């Protein structure tokens, strides 16, 4: 009996075959120019993770509640699960990968999370770090209420938040003086 | 989940946007900040064929005070920008405070003022703030442009005077008298949650008698639309906003509000909460007069 030769499994051209419109977008991600064809319905979170391989941006709830997917769009923290990639033409996006690329030293925020034990499993961490980064970039020191407000947009199932708040305060002290 | 397929376009004029919405070939939906619509797309509760992004229309990007003293906010203006604007903070502090109660900064960085009003979640802050501030709504569609008062704008849960082929282009807040006081209070389980119940209060003090000259009291989360409670306002007008008047206003809230039960709270809890919030809000508003 001759062994049967398995017939090849045809791979569908990735999503291009889907019945949805495609658009070309040009944007900047972590300081590097990017142009890409994206489907209208592609979420920015999936664009970053699946198309650019930037899997540091985590996806938890996909409806804006958990904050894990937060990145900076034009310097402001936003939910990538509630933003379409196609809406980001011309935008400047920063993800957690862009903070200390390669061998660059950790930023004050990253270092503070490390030193204050501001993470356990780390799933929520990229989101917190991006929101905290935006706080350190404000022209004036955010007050306690603003810090609490900003952090309230993120859920952490491990730490109990105390060390996260300590980390953010340490980074703010470093940036603005105590 | 991921959205079902749709096409996307970002027109650069209101005329183009309205033509796309009126096109009967495709079911089109406006997207502004996307902070309410995209969750619905992700959960496939909404399946439009075309999204019309209005945030790149230059004529909708304005926020300014006109010659008559009205604050005009275009449909592309994000909530964070409006709350941080000094003209808003100085002239319409209630509006700035109401925005600060919306979700989290990350949501307000994208969500628009007009998007929240057009979406009209009964627990949302901006609809009650708009009614308390006597806002007017400018709506443009294939049949032309019309202006609707806040009383007539909110129709039912997730429903407003804006038809499917129309665009809310602008919300207009008339100037407030210099001697007004305001307060915005709400009851939430966690910071950033939609409110269980809330109240917006505007009081005016008459210079001569030192009593309340006019009052506007509006509750959110107490009905499918924001509720202006004239019985509570009547209890306040002419009074010194003292204990007796506040008790009468709270009594009116207890007697007149008919909220419903849901998984977050019973009707009774909402009613009690509303009455307490009202007393607190009136006290704060009067102090600010
Ligand atoms: C985690 C989270 C927490 C939140 N918490 C709160 C909260 O506490 N309080 C609160 O009020 N909101 C809250 N929101 C909702 C938020 O305020 C939204 O930004 C707002 O409701 C909708 O504004 P948008 O610009 O994002 O509108 P979109 O999501 O873009 O649109 C919402 C709806 O309005 C329509 N629409 C938008 N703009 C127009 C227009 N100009 N003309 C006609 N139709 C239009 C759209 O077609 C769509 O149906 C929360 C959202 C999230 C994700
Ligand atoms: S994945 Fe975006 S907020 Fe949870
Ligand atoms: S460290 Fe595990 S969720 Fe925050």
Coordinates of C-alpha atoms and ligand atoms in Angstrom, one line a residue:
Chain A
X1 CA 0.0 0.0 0.0
X2 CA 1.4 3.3 -1.0
X3 CA 1.3 5.9 1.8
X4 CA -1.3 8.6 0.9
X5 CA 0.1 12.0 0.4
X6 CA -1.7 14.5 2.6
X7 CA -3.3 17.2 0.6
X8 CA -2.0 20.6 1.5
X9 CA -4.1 22.7 3.8
X10 CA -4.7 26.0 2.1
X11 CA -4.1 29.0 4.2
X12 CA -6.4 31.8 3.6
X13 CA -4.6 35.1 2.9
X14 CA -4.8 36.7 6.3
X15 CA -7.7 38.8 7.0
X16 CA -7.6 40.3 3.5
X17 CA -10.3 37.9 2.5
X18 CA -12.6 39.3 5.1
X19 CA -15.5 41.4 3.8
X20 CA -14.3 44.6 5.4
X21 CA -12.7 47.7 4.1
X22 CA -9.0 48.3 4.3
X23 CA -7.2 51.6 4.7
X24 CA -3.6 52.6 4.7
X25 CA -2.4 54.4 7.8
X26 CA 0.8 56.2 8.6
X27 CA 1.7 56.8 12.2
X28 CA 4.7 56.8 14.6
X29 CA 5.1 54.1 17.1
X30 CA 7.9 54.4 19.7
X31 CA 9.5 57.1 17.6
X32 CA 9.6 54.9 14.4
X33 CA 7.5 55.6 11.4
X34 CA 5.0 52.9 10.5
X35 CA 2.8 52.5 7.4
X36 CA 0.3 49.6 7.3
X37 CA -2.8 48.4 5.6
X38 CA -5.4 47.9 8.3
X39 CA -9.0 46.6 8.3
X40 CA -11.5 49.2 9.6
X41 CA -12.4 47.0 12.5
X42 CA -8.9 46.3 13.8
X43 CA -8.5 47.6 17.3
X44 CA -5.3 49.5 18.1
X45 CA -4.5 46.9 20.8
X46 CA -4.6 44.1 18.1
X47 CA -2.6 46.3 15.7
X48 CA 0.1 46.8 18.2
X49 CA 0.2 43.2 19.4
X50 CA -0.5 41.2 16.3
X51 CA 0.7 43.4 13.5
X52 CA 3.7 45.1 15.1
X53 CA 4.6 42.3 17.6
X54 CA 4.5 44.8 20.5
X55 CA 2.9 42.4 22.9
X56 CA 3.9 44.4 26.0
X57 CA 0.5 46.1 25.6
X58 CA -1.9 43.6 27.3
X59 CA -5.5 43.0 26.6
X60 CA -7.8 42.1 29.5
X61 CA -11.4 43.1 29.2
X62 CA -11.7 44.6 25.8
X63 CA -14.3 47.0 26.9
X64 CA -12.4 49.8 28.5
X65 CA -12.7 48.7 32.2
X66 CA -9.4 47.1 33.2
X67 CA -6.8 49.5 31.8
X68 CA -4.2 46.8 30.9
X69 CA -4.2 48.0 27.2
X70 CA -3.4 51.6 28.0
X71 CA -0.8 53.4 25.8
X72 CA 0.1 57.0 25.1
X73 CA -1.5 58.4 22.0
X74 CA -0.1 61.9 21.4
X75 CA 1.2 61.9 25.0
X76 CA -2.2 61.1 26.6
X77 CA -3.1 57.7 28.1
X78 CA -5.9 56.1 26.2
X79 CA -7.5 52.6 25.9
X80 CA -6.2 50.8 22.8
X81 CA -9.2 48.4 23.0
X82 CA -11.5 51.3 22.6
X83 CA -9.6 52.9 19.7
X84 CA -9.5 51.7 16.1
X85 CA -6.1 51.5 14.4
X86 CA -7.6 53.3 11.4
X87 CA -8.4 56.3 13.7
X88 CA -4.7 56.7 14.5
X89 CA -3.4 58.0 11.2
X90 CA -0.8 60.7 12.0
X91 CA -0.8 59.8 15.7
X92 CA 2.3 59.4 17.8
X93 CA 2.0 56.3 19.9
X94 CA 4.2 55.2 22.8
X95 CA 4.0 51.7 24.3
X96 CA 5.8 50.1 27.2
X97 CA 8.5 48.8 24.8
X98 CA 9.4 52.4 23.9
X99 CA 10.3 53.5 27.4
X100 CA 13.8 52.0 27.7
X101 CA 14.6 50.4 24.3
X102 CA 17.5 47.9 24.1
X103 CA 20.1 48.5 26.7
X104 CA 18.8 51.9 27.7
X105 CA 18.4 52.3 31.5
X106 CA 14.9 52.0 33.0
X107 CA 12.9 55.1 33.2
X108 CA 12.2 56.6 36.7
X109 CA 8.7 55.0 36.6
X110 CA 9.9 51.6 35.6
X111 CA 12.6 51.7 38.3
X112 CA 10.1 52.8 40.9
X113 CA 7.8 49.9 40.1
X114 CA 10.8 47.6 40.5
X115 CA 12.1 49.1 43.7
X116 CA 8.7 49.5 45.4
X117 CA 7.5 46.0 44.3
X118 CA 4.7 47.6 42.3
X119 CA 3.9 44.4 40.5
X120 CA 3.3 40.7 41.0
X121 CA 2.1 38.8 38.0
X122 CA 2.7 41.9 35.8
X123 CA -0.4 41.6 33.7
X124 CA -1.6 45.1 34.6
X125 CA 1.8 46.7 34.8
X126 CA 2.3 48.1 31.3
X127 CA -1.0 50.0 31.6
X128 CA -0.1 51.4 35.0
X129 CA 3.4 52.3 33.8
X130 CA 2.1 54.2 30.8
X131 CA -0.5 56.2 32.8
X132 CA 2.2 56.9 35.4
X133 CA 4.6 58.0 32.7
X134 CA 2.0 60.6 31.5
X135 CA 1.7 61.9 35.1
X136 CA 5.5 62.4 35.3
X137 CA 5.4 64.3 32.0
X138 CA 2.8 66.9 33.2
X139 CA 4.2 70.4 33.6
X140 CA 3.0 70.7 37.3
X141 CA 3.1 68.0 39.9
X142 CA -0.3 66.2 39.9
X143 CA -1.9 66.4 43.4
X144 CA -2.9 63.3 45.4
X145 CA -6.4 63.3 44.0
X146 CA -5.2 63.5 40.4
X147 CA -2.9 60.5 41.0
X148 CA -5.7 58.5 42.6
X149 CA -8.0 59.5 39.7
X150 CA -5.5 58.4 37.1
X151 CA -4.8 55.1 38.9
X152 CA -8.5 54.4 39.3
X153 CA -8.5 53.7 35.6
X154 CA -6.5 50.5 36.1
X155 CA -7.4 47.2 37.8
X156 CA -4.8 45.0 39.5
X157 CA -5.8 41.6 40.8
X158 CA -2.6 41.0 42.7
X159 CA -0.9 43.8 44.5
X160 CA -3.7 45.6 46.4
X161 CA -2.5 48.9 44.8
X162 CA -0.5 50.2 47.8
X163 CA 2.9 49.5 46.2
X164 CA 1.7 50.8 42.9
X165 CA 0.8 54.1 44.5
X166 CA 4.1 54.1 46.3
X167 CA 6.0 53.5 43.1
X168 CA 4.1 56.4 41.3
X169 CA 4.8 58.7 44.2
X170 CA 8.5 57.8 44.2
X171 CA 8.7 58.6 40.4
X172 CA 6.8 61.9 41.0
X173 CA 9.2 62.8 43.8
X174 CA 12.1 62.1 41.5
X175 CA 10.7 64.2 38.8
X176 CA 9.3 67.2 40.7
X177 CA 11.3 67.0 44.0
X178 CA 9.7 65.9 47.2
Chain B
X1 CA -14.7 39.8 21.3
X2 CA -13.9 41.7 18.1
X3 CA -16.3 43.9 16.1
X4 CA -18.1 42.5 13.1
X5 CA -16.9 44.0 9.8
X6 CA -17.6 47.6 8.8
X7 CA -16.2 50.2 6.6
X8 CA -14.8 53.5 8.1
X9 CA -14.6 57.0 6.8
X10 CA -13.5 60.3 8.3
X11 CA -15.2 63.1 6.3
X12 CA -13.8 66.6 6.6
X13 CA -17.1 68.6 6.5
X14 CA -20.5 68.3 8.3
X15 CA -22.2 68.2 4.8
X16 CA -20.3 65.1 3.8
X17 CA -20.9 63.4 7.2
X18 CA -24.7 64.1 6.9
X19 CA -24.8 62.8 3.3
X20 CA -23.1 59.6 4.5
X21 CA -25.6 59.2 7.3
X22 CA -28.6 59.8 5.0
X23 CA -27.4 57.3 2.4
X24 CA -30.0 54.4 2.6
X25 CA -27.6 51.9 0.9
X26 CA -25.6 51.4 4.1
X27 CA -26.4 51.5 7.8
X28 CA -24.1 54.2 9.0
X29 CA -23.3 55.2 12.5
X30 CA -21.4 58.2 13.9
X31 CA -18.2 57.6 15.9
X32 CA -16.8 60.4 18.0
X33 CA -14.6 59.3 21.0
X34 CA -15.8 55.7 20.6
X35 CA -15.8 55.2 24.4
X36 CA -19.4 54.0 24.4
X37 CA -19.7 52.8 20.8
X38 CA -16.5 50.7 20.5
X39 CA -17.4 48.5 23.6
X40 CA -20.8 47.9 21.9
X41 CA -19.0 47.0 18.6
X42 CA -16.6 44.7 20.5
X43 CA -19.6 42.9 22.1
X44 CA -21.4 43.0 18.8
X45 CA -24.3 44.8 20.3
X46 CA -23.9 47.2 17.4
X47 CA -23.2 46.1 13.9
X48 CA -23.2 49.1 11.6
X49 CA -22.0 48.8 8.1
X50 CA -20.2 52.2 8.0
X51 CA -18.6 54.3 10.8
X52 CA -18.5 58.0 10.1
X53 CA -15.7 59.5 12.3
X54 CA -16.6 63.1 13.0
X55 CA -13.5 64.0 15.0
X56 CA -11.5 65.1 11.9
X57 CA -14.1 67.7 10.9
X58 CA -12.4 71.1 11.5
X59 CA -15.7 73.0 11.9
X60 CA -16.6 70.7 14.9
X61 CA -13.4 71.3 16.8
X62 CA -14.4 74.6 18.5
X63 CA -14.8 75.6 22.1
X64 CA -15.3 79.3 22.7
X65 CA -17.5 81.9 24.3
X66 CA -19.5 83.9 21.7
X67 CA -20.4 87.6 21.8
X68 CA -23.6 86.9 23.6
X69 CA -21.6 85.1 26.3
X70 CA -22.7 81.6 25.4
X71 CA -20.3 78.7 25.7
X72 CA -20.2 76.7 22.4
X73 CA -18.7 73.3 22.3
X74 CA -18.4 71.5 19.0
X75 CA -18.9 67.8 18.5
X76 CA -15.3 66.9 18.1
X77 CA -14.2 68.4 21.5
X78 CA -13.0 65.7 23.9
X79 CA -14.2 65.7 27.5
X80 CA -10.7 66.2 28.9
X81 CA -10.2 69.3 26.8
X82 CA -13.5 70.9 27.9
X83 CA -12.8 70.2 31.6
X84 CA -9.3 71.7 31.4
X85 CA -10.5 74.9 29.6
X86 CA -10.3 78.0 31.8
X87 CA -13.3 79.6 30.2
X88 CA -15.3 76.5 31.2
X89 CA -13.9 76.3 34.7
X90 CA -14.6 80.0 35.3
X91 CA -18.0 80.4 33.7
X92 CA -19.5 76.9 33.8
X93 CA -17.8 75.2 36.8
X94 CA -20.7 72.8 37.1
X95 CA -19.9 71.4 33.7
X96 CA -16.2 71.0 34.4
X97 CA -17.1 69.2 37.7
X98 CA -19.6 66.9 35.9
X99 CA -17.0 65.9 33.4
X100 CA -14.5 65.1 36.2
X101 CA -17.0 62.5 37.4
X102 CA -17.0 60.6 34.1
X103 CA -15.2 57.3 34.2
X104 CA -11.4 57.8 34.3
X105 CA -8.9 60.3 32.7
X106 CA -8.1 57.6 30.1
X107 CA -11.8 57.6 29.0
X108 CA -12.1 61.4 29.1
X109 CA -9.0 61.8 26.9
X110 CA -11.0 60.2 24.0
X111 CA -14.7 60.6 24.9
X112 CA -16.4 63.8 23.6
X113 CA -18.9 66.1 25.4
X114 CA -21.4 65.8 22.6
X115 CA -20.9 62.0 22.3
X116 CA -22.0 61.5 25.9
X117 CA -25.0 63.7 25.3
X118 CA -26.0 62.0 22.1
X119 CA -25.5 58.5 23.6
X120 CA -27.7 59.5 26.6
X121 CA -27.0 56.8 29.2
X122 CA -29.6 57.6 32.0
X123 CA -26.8 57.3 34.6
X124 CA -24.4 59.6 32.7
X125 CA -23.4 62.9 34.2
X126 CA -23.6 65.3 31.2
X127 CA -27.3 65.0 30.4
X128 CA -28.3 66.2 33.9
X129 CA -25.7 68.9 33.9
X130 CA -26.9 70.1 30.5
X131 CA -30.5 70.3 31.7
X132 CA -29.4 72.1 34.9
X133 CA -27.5 74.6 32.8
X134 CA -30.4 75.0 30.3
X135 CA -28.2 73.9 27.3
X136 CA -29.3 74.0 23.7
X137 CA -28.5 71.4 21.1
X138 CA -27.7 72.2 17.5
X139 CA -28.7 69.3 15.2
X140 CA -27.9 69.1 11.5
X141 CA -29.4 66.7 9.0
X142 CA -30.6 66.3 5.5
X143 CA -33.6 68.5 6.4
X144 CA -31.4 71.3 7.6
X145 CA -30.3 72.6 11.0
X146 CA -32.5 73.0 14.1
X147 CA -31.9 73.9 17.7
X148 CA -33.5 71.8 20.5
X149 CA -33.8 72.7 24.2
X150 CA -32.5 70.4 26.9
X151 CA -36.1 69.7 27.9
X152 CA -36.9 68.3 24.5
X153 CA -33.5 66.7 23.7
X154 CA -33.5 63.7 26.0
X155 CA -36.3 61.3 24.8
X156 CA -35.7 57.9 26.6
X157 CA -32.8 55.6 27.6
X158 CA -30.2 55.8 24.8
X159 CA -32.5 58.0 22.8
X160 CA -32.5 61.7 22.0
X161 CA -33.9 64.1 19.5
X162 CA -31.1 63.3 17.1
X163 CA -32.4 61.1 14.3
X164 CA -30.3 58.4 12.7
X165 CA -29.5 60.6 9.7
X166 CA -28.6 63.6 11.8
X167 CA -25.6 64.9 13.7
X168 CA -25.4 66.8 17.0
X169 CA -22.9 69.4 15.8
X170 CA -22.8 71.6 18.9
X171 CA -24.0 72.1 22.4
X172 CA -24.5 75.7 23.7
X173 CA -24.5 76.7 27.3
X174 CA -26.0 80.2 28.1
X175 CA -24.1 82.4 30.5
X176 CA -24.9 82.1 34.2
X177 CA -25.5 85.1 36.5
X178 CA -22.4 86.1 38.4
X179 CA -24.1 85.5 41.8
X180 CA -25.0 81.9 41.1
X181 CA -23.9 78.9 43.1
X182 CA -23.7 75.3 41.9
X183 CA -23.1 71.8 43.0
X184 CA -22.8 68.4 41.4
X185 CA -23.1 65.4 43.7
X186 CA -23.4 61.7 42.9
X187 CA -23.5 58.3 44.6
X188 CA -21.2 55.7 43.1
X189 CA -20.0 52.3 44.3
X190 CA -16.5 52.9 43.1
X191 CA -14.7 56.0 41.9
X192 CA -15.2 56.2 38.1
X193 CA -18.3 54.1 38.0
X194 CA -21.5 55.2 36.4
X195 CA -23.6 56.8 39.2
X196 CA -26.3 55.1 41.1
X197 CA -28.0 58.4 41.4
X198 CA -26.8 62.0 41.0
X199 CA -28.0 65.6 41.3
X200 CA -27.0 68.9 39.7
X201 CA -28.1 72.1 41.4
X202 CA -27.9 75.8 40.4
X203 CA -29.0 78.4 42.8
X204 CA -29.2 82.2 42.4
X205 CA -29.1 84.6 45.3
X206 CA -31.0 87.9 45.2
X207 CA -28.7 90.6 46.3
X208 CA -31.4 92.6 48.2
X209 CA -33.1 90.0 50.3
X210 CA -30.4 87.4 50.4
X211 CA -32.9 84.7 49.5
X212 CA -33.0 82.2 46.7
X213 CA -34.1 84.0 43.6
X214 CA -34.1 81.0 41.2
X215 CA -33.2 77.3 41.5
X216 CA -32.7 74.4 39.1
X217 CA -32.6 70.9 40.5
X218 CA -31.9 68.0 38.1
X219 CA -31.5 64.3 39.0
X220 CA -29.7 61.6 37.0
X221 CA -30.2 57.9 37.4
X222 CA -33.7 58.5 38.7
X223 CA -35.6 57.9 35.5
X224 CA -34.9 57.1 31.8
X225 CA -34.2 60.8 31.3
X226 CA -32.8 63.5 33.5
X227 CA -35.5 64.8 35.9
X228 CA -35.9 68.4 36.7
X229 CA -37.8 68.6 39.9
X230 CA -39.9 71.8 40.1
X231 CA -41.4 70.8 43.4
X232 CA -38.0 70.9 45.0
X233 CA -37.2 74.1 43.2
X234 CA -40.4 75.7 44.5
X235 CA -39.5 74.7 48.0
X236 CA -36.2 76.5 47.7
X237 CA -37.2 79.7 45.8
X238 CA -37.9 82.6 48.2
X239 CA -36.2 80.8 51.1
X240 CA -32.9 81.4 52.8
X241 CA -31.8 77.8 51.9
X242 CA -32.0 77.0 55.6
X243 CA -32.8 73.7 57.3
X244 CA -36.5 74.0 56.8
X245 CA -36.3 74.7 53.0
X246 CA -33.8 71.9 52.5
X247 CA -36.0 69.5 54.4
X248 CA -39.0 70.5 52.2
X249 CA -36.9 70.1 49.0
X250 CA -35.7 66.7 50.2
X251 CA -39.3 65.7 51.0
X252 CA -40.3 66.7 47.5
X253 CA -37.6 64.4 46.1
X254 CA -38.8 61.5 48.3
X255 CA -42.4 62.0 47.3
X256 CA -41.9 62.7 43.5
X257 CA -39.0 60.7 42.3
X258 CA -39.9 57.3 40.9
X259 CA -36.6 55.5 40.1
X260 CA -36.5 51.8 39.3
X261 CA -34.8 48.8 40.8
X262 CA -31.8 47.2 39.1
X263 CA -28.8 45.1 40.1
X264 CA -27.0 48.1 41.5
X265 CA -29.7 49.5 43.8
X266 CA -33.3 49.3 44.8
X267 CA -35.7 52.1 44.0
X268 CA -36.0 52.9 47.7
X269 CA -32.2 53.2 48.0
X270 CA -32.0 55.5 45.0
X271 CA -34.8 57.7 46.3
X272 CA -33.2 58.0 49.8
X273 CA -29.8 58.7 48.2
X274 CA -31.3 61.3 46.0
X275 CA -32.8 63.2 48.9
X276 CA -29.6 63.2 50.9
X277 CA -27.5 64.3 47.9
X278 CA -30.0 67.1 47.3
X279 CA -29.5 68.5 50.8
X280 CA -25.7 68.3 50.4
X281 CA -25.8 69.8 47.0
X282 CA -28.0 72.7 48.0
X283 CA -25.8 73.5 51.0
X284 CA -22.7 73.6 48.8
X285 CA -24.4 75.6 46.0
X286 CA -25.7 78.2 48.5
X287 CA -22.2 78.5 50.0
X288 CA -20.9 79.2 46.5
X289 CA -23.5 81.9 45.8
Ligands
LIG1 C1 -14.7 52.3 31.4 C2 -15.7 53.4 31.1 C3 -16.3 54.1 32.1 C4 -17.2 55.1 31.7 N1 -17.7 55.8 32.8 C5 -18.6 56.8 32.5 C6 -19.3 57.5 33.5 O1 -19.0 57.3 34.7 N2 -20.2 58.5 33.1 C7 -20.5 58.7 31.8 O2 -21.3 59.6 31.6 N3 -19.9 58.1 30.8 C8 -19.0 57.1 31.1 N4 -18.4 56.4 30.1 C9 -18.8 56.7 28.7 C10 -18.0 57.9 28.1 O3 -18.4 59.1 28.8 C11 -18.2 58.1 26.6 O4 -17.2 58.9 26.2 C12 -19.5 58.8 26.2 O5 -20.6 58.2 26.7 C13 -19.6 58.8 24.7 O6 -18.9 59.7 24.1 P1 -18.0 59.3 22.8 O7 -17.5 60.6 22.2 O8 -17.0 58.4 23.2 O9 -19.1 58.7 21.8 P2 -19.0 57.4 20.9 O10 -18.8 56.2 21.7 O11 -18.2 57.7 19.7 O12 -20.6 57.4 20.5 C14 -21.6 57.1 21.4 C15 -23.0 57.1 20.7 O13 -23.3 58.4 20.3 C16 -23.4 58.6 18.9 N5 -22.8 59.9 18.7 C17 -21.6 60.4 19.1 N6 -21.4 61.6 18.8 C18 -22.5 62.0 18.1 C19 -22.9 63.2 17.5 N7 -22.1 64.3 17.5 N8 -24.1 63.3 16.8 C20 -24.8 62.2 16.8 N9 -24.5 61.0 17.4 C21 -23.4 60.9 18.0 C22 -22.7 57.4 18.3 O14 -23.3 57.1 17.1 C23 -22.9 56.4 19.3 O15 -24.2 55.8 19.1 C24 -17.5 55.4 30.4 C25 -16.9 54.6 29.4 C26 -16.0 53.6 29.7 C27 -15.4 52.8 28.6
LIG2 S1 -8.4 45.6 27.6 FE1 -8.7 47.7 27.2 S2 -9.3 48.4 29.1 FE2 -9.3 46.3 29.5
LIG3 S1 0.3 42.5 39.2 FE1 -1.1 41.0 38.7 S2 -2.8 42.1 37.9 FE2 -1.5 43.6 38.8

